[in-house]
CSV table of C-alpha atoms and ligand atoms in Angstrom, one decimal:
chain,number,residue,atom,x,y,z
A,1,UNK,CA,79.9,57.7,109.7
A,2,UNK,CA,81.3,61.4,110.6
A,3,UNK,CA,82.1,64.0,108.2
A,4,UNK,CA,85.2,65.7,107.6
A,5,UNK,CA,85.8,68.5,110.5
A,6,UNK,CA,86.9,71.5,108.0
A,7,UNK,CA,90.4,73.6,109.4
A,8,UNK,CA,91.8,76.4,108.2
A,9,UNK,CA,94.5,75.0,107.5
A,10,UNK,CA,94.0,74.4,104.0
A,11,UNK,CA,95.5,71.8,102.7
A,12,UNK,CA,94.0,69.4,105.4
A,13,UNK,CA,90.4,69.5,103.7
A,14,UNK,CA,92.0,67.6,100.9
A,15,UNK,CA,89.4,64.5,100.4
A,16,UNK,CA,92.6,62.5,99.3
A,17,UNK,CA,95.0,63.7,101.8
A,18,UNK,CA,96.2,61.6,104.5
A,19,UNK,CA,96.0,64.1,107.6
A,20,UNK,CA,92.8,66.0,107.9
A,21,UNK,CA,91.3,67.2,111.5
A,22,UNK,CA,90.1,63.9,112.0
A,23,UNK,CA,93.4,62.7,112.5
A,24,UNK,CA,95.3,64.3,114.3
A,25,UNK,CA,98.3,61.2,114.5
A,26,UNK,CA,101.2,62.1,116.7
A,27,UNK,CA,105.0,61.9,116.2
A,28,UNK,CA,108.4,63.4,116.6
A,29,UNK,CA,109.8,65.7,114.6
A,30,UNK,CA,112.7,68.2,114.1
A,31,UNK,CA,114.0,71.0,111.8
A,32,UNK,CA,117.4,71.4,112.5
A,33,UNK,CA,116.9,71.7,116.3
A,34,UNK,CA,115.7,69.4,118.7
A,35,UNK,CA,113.6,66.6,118.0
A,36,UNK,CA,110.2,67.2,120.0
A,37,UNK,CA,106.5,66.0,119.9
A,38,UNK,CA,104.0,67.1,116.8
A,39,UNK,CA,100.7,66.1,115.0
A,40,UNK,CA,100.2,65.8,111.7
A,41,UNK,CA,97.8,68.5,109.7
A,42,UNK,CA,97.3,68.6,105.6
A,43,UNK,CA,100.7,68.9,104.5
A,44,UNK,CA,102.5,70.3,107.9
A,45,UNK,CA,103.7,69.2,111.4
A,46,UNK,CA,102.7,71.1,114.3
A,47,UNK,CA,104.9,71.7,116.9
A,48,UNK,CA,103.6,70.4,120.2
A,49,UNK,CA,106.2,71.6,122.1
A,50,UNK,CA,105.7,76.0,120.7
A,51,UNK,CA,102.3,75.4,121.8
A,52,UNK,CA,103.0,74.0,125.2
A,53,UNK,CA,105.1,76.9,126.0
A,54,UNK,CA,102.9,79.4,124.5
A,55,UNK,CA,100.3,78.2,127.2
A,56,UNK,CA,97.9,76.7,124.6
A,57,UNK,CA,98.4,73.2,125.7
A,58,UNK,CA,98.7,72.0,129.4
A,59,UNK,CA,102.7,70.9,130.0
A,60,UNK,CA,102.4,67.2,128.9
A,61,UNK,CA,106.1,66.0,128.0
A,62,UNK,CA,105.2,68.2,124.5
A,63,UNK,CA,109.0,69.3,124.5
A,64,UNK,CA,110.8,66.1,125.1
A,65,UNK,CA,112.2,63.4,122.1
A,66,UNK,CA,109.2,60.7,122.5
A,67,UNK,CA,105.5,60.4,123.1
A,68,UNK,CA,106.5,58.3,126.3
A,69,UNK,CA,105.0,61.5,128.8
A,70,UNK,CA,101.8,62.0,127.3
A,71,UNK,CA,101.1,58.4,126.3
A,72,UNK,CA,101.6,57.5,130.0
A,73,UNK,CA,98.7,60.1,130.8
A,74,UNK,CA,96.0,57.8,130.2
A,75,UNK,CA,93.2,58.1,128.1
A,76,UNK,CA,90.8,61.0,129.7
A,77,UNK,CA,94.4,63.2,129.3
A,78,UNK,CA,94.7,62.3,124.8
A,79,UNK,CA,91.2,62.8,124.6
A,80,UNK,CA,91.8,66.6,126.4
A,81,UNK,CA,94.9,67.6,123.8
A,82,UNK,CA,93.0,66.1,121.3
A,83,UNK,CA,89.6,68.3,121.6
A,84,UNK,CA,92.2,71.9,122.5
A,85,UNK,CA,93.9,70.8,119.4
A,86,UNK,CA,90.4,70.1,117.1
A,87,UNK,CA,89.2,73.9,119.0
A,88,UNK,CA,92.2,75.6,117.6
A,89,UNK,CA,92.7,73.9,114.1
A,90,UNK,CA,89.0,73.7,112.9
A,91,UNK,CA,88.2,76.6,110.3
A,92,UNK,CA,87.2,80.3,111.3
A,93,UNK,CA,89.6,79.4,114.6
A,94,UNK,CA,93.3,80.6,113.2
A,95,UNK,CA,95.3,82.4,115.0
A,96,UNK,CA,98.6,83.9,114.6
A,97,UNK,CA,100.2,81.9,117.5
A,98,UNK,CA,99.3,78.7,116.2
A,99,UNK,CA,100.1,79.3,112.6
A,100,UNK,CA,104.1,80.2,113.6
A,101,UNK,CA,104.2,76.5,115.2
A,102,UNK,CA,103.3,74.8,111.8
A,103,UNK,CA,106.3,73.8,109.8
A,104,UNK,CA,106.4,72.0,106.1
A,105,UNK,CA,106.5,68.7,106.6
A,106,UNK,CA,108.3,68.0,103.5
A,107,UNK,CA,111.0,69.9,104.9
A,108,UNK,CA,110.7,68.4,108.5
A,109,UNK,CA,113.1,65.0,109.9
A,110,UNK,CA,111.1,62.4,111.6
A,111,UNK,CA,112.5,60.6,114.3
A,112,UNK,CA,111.2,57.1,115.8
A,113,UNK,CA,107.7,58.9,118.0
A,114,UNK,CA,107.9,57.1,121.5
A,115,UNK,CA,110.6,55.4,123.0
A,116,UNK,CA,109.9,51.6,122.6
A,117,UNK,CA,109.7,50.1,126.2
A,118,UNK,CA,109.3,46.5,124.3
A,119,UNK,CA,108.3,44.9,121.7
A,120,UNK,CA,106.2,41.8,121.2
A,121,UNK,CA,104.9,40.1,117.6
A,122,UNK,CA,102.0,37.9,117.6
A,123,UNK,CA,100.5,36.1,114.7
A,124,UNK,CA,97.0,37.0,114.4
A,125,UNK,CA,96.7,36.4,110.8
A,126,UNK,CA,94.8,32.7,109.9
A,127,UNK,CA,95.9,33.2,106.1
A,128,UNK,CA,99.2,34.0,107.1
A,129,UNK,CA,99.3,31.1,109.8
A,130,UNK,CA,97.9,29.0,107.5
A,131,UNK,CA,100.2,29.6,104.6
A,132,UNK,CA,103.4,29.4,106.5
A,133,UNK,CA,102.5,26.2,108.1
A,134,UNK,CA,101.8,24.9,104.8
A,135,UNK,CA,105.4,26.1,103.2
A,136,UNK,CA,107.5,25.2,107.0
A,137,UNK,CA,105.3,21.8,107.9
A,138,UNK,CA,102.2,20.2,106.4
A,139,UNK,CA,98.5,21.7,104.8
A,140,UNK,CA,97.3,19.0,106.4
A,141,UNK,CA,98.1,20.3,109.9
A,142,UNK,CA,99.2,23.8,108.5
A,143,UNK,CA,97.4,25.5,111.4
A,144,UNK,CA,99.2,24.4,115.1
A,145,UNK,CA,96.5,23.4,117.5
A,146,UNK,CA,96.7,26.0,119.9
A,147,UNK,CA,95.9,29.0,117.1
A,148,UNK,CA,92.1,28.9,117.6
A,149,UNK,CA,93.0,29.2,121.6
A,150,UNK,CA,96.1,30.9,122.2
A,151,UNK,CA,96.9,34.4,120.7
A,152,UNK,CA,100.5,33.3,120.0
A,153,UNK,CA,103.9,35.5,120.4
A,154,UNK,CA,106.9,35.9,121.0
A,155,UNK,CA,109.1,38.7,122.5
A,156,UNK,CA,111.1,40.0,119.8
A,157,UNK,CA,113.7,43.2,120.2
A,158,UNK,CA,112.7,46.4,121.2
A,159,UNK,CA,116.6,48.1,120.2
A,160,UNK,CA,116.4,47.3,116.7
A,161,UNK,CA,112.9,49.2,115.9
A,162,UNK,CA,113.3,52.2,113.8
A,163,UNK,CA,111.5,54.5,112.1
A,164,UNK,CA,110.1,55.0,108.2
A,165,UNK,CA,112.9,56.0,106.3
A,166,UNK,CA,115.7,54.3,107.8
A,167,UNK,CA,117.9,51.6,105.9
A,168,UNK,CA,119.5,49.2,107.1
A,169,UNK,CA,121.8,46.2,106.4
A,170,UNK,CA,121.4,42.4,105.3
A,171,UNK,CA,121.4,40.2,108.2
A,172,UNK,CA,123.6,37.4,108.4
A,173,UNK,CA,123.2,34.2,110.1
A,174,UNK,CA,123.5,30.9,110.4
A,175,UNK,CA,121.3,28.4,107.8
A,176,UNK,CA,121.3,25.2,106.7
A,177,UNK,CA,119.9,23.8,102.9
A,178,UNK,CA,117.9,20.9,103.4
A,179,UNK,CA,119.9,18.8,101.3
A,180,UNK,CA,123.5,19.7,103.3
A,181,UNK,CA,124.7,18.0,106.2
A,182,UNK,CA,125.5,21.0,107.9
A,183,UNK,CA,124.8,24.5,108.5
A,184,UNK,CA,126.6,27.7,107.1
A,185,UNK,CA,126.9,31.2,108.0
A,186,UNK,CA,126.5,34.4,105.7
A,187,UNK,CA,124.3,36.6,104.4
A,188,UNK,CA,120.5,35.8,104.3
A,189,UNK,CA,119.1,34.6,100.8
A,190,UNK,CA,115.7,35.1,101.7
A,191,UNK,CA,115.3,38.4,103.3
A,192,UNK,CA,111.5,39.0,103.2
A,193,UNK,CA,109.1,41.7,104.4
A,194,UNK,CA,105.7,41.4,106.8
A,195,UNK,CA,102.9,43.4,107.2
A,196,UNK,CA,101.5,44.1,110.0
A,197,UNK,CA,100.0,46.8,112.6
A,198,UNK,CA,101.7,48.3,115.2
A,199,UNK,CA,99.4,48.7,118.8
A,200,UNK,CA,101.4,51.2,121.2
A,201,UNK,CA,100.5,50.8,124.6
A,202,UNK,CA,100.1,53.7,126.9
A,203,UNK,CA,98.9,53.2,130.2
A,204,UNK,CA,101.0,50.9,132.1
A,205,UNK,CA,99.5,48.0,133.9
A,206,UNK,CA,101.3,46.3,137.3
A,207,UNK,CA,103.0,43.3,137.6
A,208,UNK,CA,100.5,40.2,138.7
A,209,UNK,CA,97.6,41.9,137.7
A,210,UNK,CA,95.8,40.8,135.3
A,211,UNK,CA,93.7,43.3,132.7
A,212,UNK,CA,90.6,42.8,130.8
A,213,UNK,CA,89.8,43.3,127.3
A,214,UNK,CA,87.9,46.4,127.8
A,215,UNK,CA,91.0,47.5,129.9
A,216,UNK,CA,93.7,46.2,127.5
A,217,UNK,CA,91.1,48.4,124.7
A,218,UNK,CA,91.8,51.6,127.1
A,219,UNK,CA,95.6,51.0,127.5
A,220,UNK,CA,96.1,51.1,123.6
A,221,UNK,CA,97.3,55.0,122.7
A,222,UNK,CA,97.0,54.3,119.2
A,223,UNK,CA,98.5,52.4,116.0
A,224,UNK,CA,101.2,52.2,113.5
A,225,UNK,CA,102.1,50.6,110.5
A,226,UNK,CA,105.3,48.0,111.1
A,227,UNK,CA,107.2,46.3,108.7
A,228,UNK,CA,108.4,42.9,110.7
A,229,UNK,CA,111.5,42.1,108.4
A,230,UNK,CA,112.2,38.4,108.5
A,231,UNK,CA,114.8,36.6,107.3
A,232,UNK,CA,113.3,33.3,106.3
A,233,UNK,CA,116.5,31.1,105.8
A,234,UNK,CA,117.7,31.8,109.1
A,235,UNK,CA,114.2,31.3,110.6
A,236,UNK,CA,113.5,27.6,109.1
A,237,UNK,CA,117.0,26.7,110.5
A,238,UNK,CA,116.7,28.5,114.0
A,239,UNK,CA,113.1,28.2,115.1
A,240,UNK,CA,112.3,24.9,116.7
A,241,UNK,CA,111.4,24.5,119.5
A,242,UNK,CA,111.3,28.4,121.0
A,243,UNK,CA,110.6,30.4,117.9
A,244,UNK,CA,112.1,33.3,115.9
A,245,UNK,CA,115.5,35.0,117.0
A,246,UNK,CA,118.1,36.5,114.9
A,247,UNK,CA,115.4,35.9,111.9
A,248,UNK,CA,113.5,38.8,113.2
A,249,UNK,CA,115.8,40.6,116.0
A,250,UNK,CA,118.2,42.5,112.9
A,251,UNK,CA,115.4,45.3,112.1
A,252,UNK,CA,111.7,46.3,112.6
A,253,UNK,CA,109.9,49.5,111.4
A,254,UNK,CA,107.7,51.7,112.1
A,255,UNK,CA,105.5,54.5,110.7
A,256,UNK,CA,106.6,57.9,112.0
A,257,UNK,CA,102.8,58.8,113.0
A,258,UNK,CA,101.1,56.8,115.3
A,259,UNK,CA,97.0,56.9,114.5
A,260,UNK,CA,94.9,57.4,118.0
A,261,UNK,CA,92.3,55.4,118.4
A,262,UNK,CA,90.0,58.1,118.8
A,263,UNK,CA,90.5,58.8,114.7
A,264,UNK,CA,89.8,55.5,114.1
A,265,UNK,CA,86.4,55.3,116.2
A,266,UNK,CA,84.5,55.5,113.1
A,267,UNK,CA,86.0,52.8,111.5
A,268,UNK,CA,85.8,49.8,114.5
A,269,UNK,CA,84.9,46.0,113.1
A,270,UNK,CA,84.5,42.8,115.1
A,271,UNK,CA,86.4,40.1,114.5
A,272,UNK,CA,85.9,37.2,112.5
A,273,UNK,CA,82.9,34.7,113.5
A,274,UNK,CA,84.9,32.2,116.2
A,275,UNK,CA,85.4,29.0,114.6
A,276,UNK,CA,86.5,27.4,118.6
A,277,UNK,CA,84.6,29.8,121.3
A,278,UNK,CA,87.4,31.7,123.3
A,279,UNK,CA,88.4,31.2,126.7
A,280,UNK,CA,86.6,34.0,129.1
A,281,UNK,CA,89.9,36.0,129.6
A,282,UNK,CA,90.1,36.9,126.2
A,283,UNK,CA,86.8,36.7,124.6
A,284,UNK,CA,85.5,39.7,122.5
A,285,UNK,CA,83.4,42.3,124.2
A,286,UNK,CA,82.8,44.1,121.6
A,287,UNK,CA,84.1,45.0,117.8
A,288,UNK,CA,88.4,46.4,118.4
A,289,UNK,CA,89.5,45.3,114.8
A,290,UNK,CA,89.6,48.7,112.4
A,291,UNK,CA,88.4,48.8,108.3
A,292,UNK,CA,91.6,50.0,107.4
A,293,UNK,CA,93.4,49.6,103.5
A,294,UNK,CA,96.4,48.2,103.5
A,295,UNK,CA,99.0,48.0,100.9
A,296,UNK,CA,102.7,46.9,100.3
A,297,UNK,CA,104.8,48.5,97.1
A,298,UNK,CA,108.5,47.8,96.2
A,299,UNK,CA,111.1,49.7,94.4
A,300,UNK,CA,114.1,48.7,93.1
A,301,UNK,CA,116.9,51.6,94.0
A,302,UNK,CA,116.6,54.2,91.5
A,303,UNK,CA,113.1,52.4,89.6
A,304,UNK,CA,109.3,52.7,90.6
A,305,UNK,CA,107.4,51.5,92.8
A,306,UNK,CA,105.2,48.7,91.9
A,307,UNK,CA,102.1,47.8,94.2
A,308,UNK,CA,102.6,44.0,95.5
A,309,UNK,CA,99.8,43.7,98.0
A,310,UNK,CA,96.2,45.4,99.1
A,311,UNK,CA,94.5,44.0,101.9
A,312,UNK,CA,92.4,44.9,105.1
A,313,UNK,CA,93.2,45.1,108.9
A,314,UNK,CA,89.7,43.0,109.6
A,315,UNK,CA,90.7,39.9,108.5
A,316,UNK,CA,92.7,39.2,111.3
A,317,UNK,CA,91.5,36.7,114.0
A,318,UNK,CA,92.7,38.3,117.2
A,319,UNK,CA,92.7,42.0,117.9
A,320,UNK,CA,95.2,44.1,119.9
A,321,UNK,CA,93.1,44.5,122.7
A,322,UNK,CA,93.0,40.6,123.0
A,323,UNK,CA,96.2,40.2,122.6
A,324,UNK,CA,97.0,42.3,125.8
A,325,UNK,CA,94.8,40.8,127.8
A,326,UNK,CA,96.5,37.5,127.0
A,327,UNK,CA,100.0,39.0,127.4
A,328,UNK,CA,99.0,40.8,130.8
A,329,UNK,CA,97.2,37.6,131.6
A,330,UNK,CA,100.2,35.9,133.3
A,331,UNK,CA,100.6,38.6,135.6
A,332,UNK,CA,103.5,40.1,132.9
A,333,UNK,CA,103.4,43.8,133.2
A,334,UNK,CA,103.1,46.0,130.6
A,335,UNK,CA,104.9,49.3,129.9
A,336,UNK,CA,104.3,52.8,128.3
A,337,UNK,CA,105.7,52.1,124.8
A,338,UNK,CA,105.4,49.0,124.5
A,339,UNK,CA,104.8,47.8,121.1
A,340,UNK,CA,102.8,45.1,119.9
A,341,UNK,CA,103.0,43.6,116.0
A,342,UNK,CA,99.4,42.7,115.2
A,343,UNK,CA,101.4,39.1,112.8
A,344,UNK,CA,101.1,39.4,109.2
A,345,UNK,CA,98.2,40.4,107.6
A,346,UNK,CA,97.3,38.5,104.9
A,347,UNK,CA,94.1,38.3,103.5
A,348,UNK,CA,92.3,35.2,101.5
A,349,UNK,CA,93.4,35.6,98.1
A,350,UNK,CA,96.9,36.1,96.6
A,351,UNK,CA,96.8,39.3,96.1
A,352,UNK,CA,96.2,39.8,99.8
A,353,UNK,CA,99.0,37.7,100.7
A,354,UNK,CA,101.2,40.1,103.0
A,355,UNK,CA,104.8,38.4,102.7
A,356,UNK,CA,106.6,37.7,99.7
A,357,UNK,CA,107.1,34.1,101.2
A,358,UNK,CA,103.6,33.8,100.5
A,359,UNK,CA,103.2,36.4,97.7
A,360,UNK,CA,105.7,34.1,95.5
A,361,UNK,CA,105.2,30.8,97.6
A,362,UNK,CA,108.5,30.1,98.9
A,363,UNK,CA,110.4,31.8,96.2
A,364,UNK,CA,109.0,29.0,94.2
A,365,UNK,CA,106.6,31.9,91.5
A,366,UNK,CA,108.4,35.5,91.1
A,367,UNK,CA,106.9,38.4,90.9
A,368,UNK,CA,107.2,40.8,87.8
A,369,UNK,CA,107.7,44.4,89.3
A,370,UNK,CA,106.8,47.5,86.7
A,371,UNK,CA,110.1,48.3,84.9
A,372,UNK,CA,110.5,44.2,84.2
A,373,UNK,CA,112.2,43.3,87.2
A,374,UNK,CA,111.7,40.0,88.9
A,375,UNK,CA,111.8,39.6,92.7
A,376,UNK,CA,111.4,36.4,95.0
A,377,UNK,CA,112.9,37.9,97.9
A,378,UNK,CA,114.0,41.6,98.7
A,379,UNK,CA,117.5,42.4,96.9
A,380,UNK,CA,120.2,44.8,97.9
A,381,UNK,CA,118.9,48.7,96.8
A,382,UNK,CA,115.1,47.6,97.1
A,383,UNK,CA,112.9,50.4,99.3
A,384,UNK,CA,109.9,48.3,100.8
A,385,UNK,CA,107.0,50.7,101.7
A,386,UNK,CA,103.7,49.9,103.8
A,387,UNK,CA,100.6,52.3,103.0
A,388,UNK,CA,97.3,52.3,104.9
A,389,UNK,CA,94.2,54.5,105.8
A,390,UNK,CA,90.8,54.3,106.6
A,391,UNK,CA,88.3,55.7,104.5
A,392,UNK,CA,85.6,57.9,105.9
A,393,UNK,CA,83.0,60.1,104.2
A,394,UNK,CA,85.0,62.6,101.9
A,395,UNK,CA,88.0,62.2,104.2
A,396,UNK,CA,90.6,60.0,105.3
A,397,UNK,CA,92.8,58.5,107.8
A,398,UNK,CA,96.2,57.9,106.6
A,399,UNK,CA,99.2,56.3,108.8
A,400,UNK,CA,102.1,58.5,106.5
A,401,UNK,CA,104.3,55.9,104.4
A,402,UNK,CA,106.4,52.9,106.5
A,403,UNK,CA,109.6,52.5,104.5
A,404,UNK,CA,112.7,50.9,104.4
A,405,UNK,CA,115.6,50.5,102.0
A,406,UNK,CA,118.2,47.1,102.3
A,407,UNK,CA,121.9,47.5,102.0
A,408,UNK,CA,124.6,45.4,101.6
A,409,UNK,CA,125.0,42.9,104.5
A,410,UNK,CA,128.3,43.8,106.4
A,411,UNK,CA,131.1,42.0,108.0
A,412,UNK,CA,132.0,41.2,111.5
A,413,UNK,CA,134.2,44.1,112.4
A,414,UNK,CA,134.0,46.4,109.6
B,1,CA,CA1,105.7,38.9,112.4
């Protein structure tokens, strides 16, 4: 395991904090100007885009509104800005040039960090699988009988992503009680949370050819936390035969700071054992799962948050690299930005459970939240928030919160 790499910058040797050297995660920021490119150091944001034209850094995209430029660079390219940016961050290196491009970050907007090409949400989870096939079908057959093949997705919507921080409104839709004889429309009753990993793909690959895991591995820029909301009444009414639609399509989000994976080398683990050996195409090569903590909290608008969830990203059964390789695999190409939700992370216990579909088993046990509240589903005013790092040696490596607050659902026209 590495050591923390010291900086000068003070506040990133903070054991506890979420952005030391290590790190280094990337995003898009603004302070009243224009939004531009920036990593994340102890408590500041560095601007990308001051360093670029102060000839520190090569001319990368640094000054546009997204990551899309750089991520498209390829891997030899983030491994480049990341070692200038380690040289001229680490401690006994500051200079006066670099310390007028850092900015508070408390004080800095964060805007969504690359431009989402697509987006695509597979269900890698086996708890979570499991679970929901025993609440939608059958425990019997709670697992469908493609899961130990087929990394299974579904192309969701790439326009409704946003960023931590952004609320958004109820969905409505169409739903049907199983004891009516037929279906209304209004605002979901179930509105529910998932968590899950973001992988952001940067190097493109072409249409009809195929990529291997070790390639799919090398397209991967780096991760984010994502918050797939789902509306669960709409989604047990719409999703037979082709799968989710407006249950998922009204809001995703994202962490502002996407985590390369050269911060989370350290902290690689293989999958789980393989219960059904996988087909060639998409058989591990070697570990591409992370040891990272993950945690869900909720807060009732204007009360605390309470802690709902703690689980890890190495319980799930596919990883991301897999899960390109299968998507590429058809001869589908893949874009710079495209995004791809890990499924729902849910570990074996209930405490690990990382949906409140399962949390509270299908609204059927509510949770007590600090303050005395109950919650089955998310309520109008609630702030959902996603936390996760890894832990190294005396450091580690956060993602920066993934929140999101609900309001009101809204009518047609207003
Ligand atoms: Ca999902």
């Amino acid at each position: 395991m590495t050591a923390l790499v010291r900086s000068w910058v003070e506040t990133a040797n903070d054991p506890d904090g979420a952005f030391p050297l290590n790190n280094l995660p990337f995003g898009v920021f603004s302070n009243g100007d224009a939004p531009r490119c920036a990593v994340a150091i102890g408590d500041r944001v560095l601007d990308l885009a001051a360093l670029q034209s102060a000839g520190l850094l090569p001319d990368h995209g640094f000054d546009e509104p997204a990551l899309n430029t750089f991520m498209a660079k390829g891997k030899a390219v983030w491994g480049e800005v990341r070692d200038a940016l380690t040289d001229l961050l680490r401690e006994g290196n500051e200079t006066g040039a670099v310390r007028a491009a850092l900015h508070a970050m408390d004080a800095a907007t964060m805007h969504l960090p690359f431009r989402v090409a697509e987006y695509t949400d597979f269900y890698a989870g086996r708890q979570h699988a499991f679970n929901v096939g025993s609440l939608f079908r059958d425990p019997a057959n709670a697992l469908p009988p493609n899961w130990l093949h087929i990394p299974i997705g579904y192309n969701g919507r790439a326009s409704t992503v946003v960023v931590s921080g952004t609320a958004f409104h109820r969905p409505r839709g169409q739903t049907k009680a199983p004891d009516a004889d037929r279906p209304s429309f209004g605002p979901c009753r179930r509105l529910d949370i998932e968590l899950e990993m973001g992988a952001v793909v940067g190097t493109p690959s072409e249409m009809g050819r195929p990529v291997t895991v070790d390639e799919a591995d090398d397209m991967i820029f780096g991760y984010v936390l994502l918050n797939d909301w789902s509306a669960r009444d709409i989604q047990a009414w719409e999703y037979q035969p082709l799968g989710p639609f407006q249950a998922k399509a009204f809001a995703t989000t994202i962490g502002a700071w996407v985590v390369t994976k050269a911060a989370l080398e350290p902290f690689r683990r293989p999958t789980p054992p393989r219960e059904r050996e996988l087909l060639p195409y998409i058989r591990d090569t070697g570990p591409m799962l992370y040891d990272i903590d993950l945690a869900v909290s909720i807060a009732p608008e204007g009360g605390p948050a309470t802690e709902i969830c703690r689980t890890n990203y190495d319980t799930l059964y596919y990883s991301a690299p897999q899960q390109l390789a299968h998507h590429a695999s058809s001869g589908c190409a893949m874009r710079t930005g495209d995004l791809l939700g890990s499924g729902t992370i849910s570990g074996p216990e209930k405490g690990m459970f990382g949906s409140l579909l399962e949390m509270t088993w299908g609204g059927k046990e509510a949770i007590t939240l600090e303050g005395g509240e109950t919650r089955t589903f998310v309520e109008d005013g609630d702030t959902l928030g996603l936390h996760g790092h890894a832990q190294g040696d005396g450091y580690r490596i956060g993602f920066g919160p993934c929140t999101g607050t609900l309001l009101p659902a809204r009518d047609a026209g207003a």
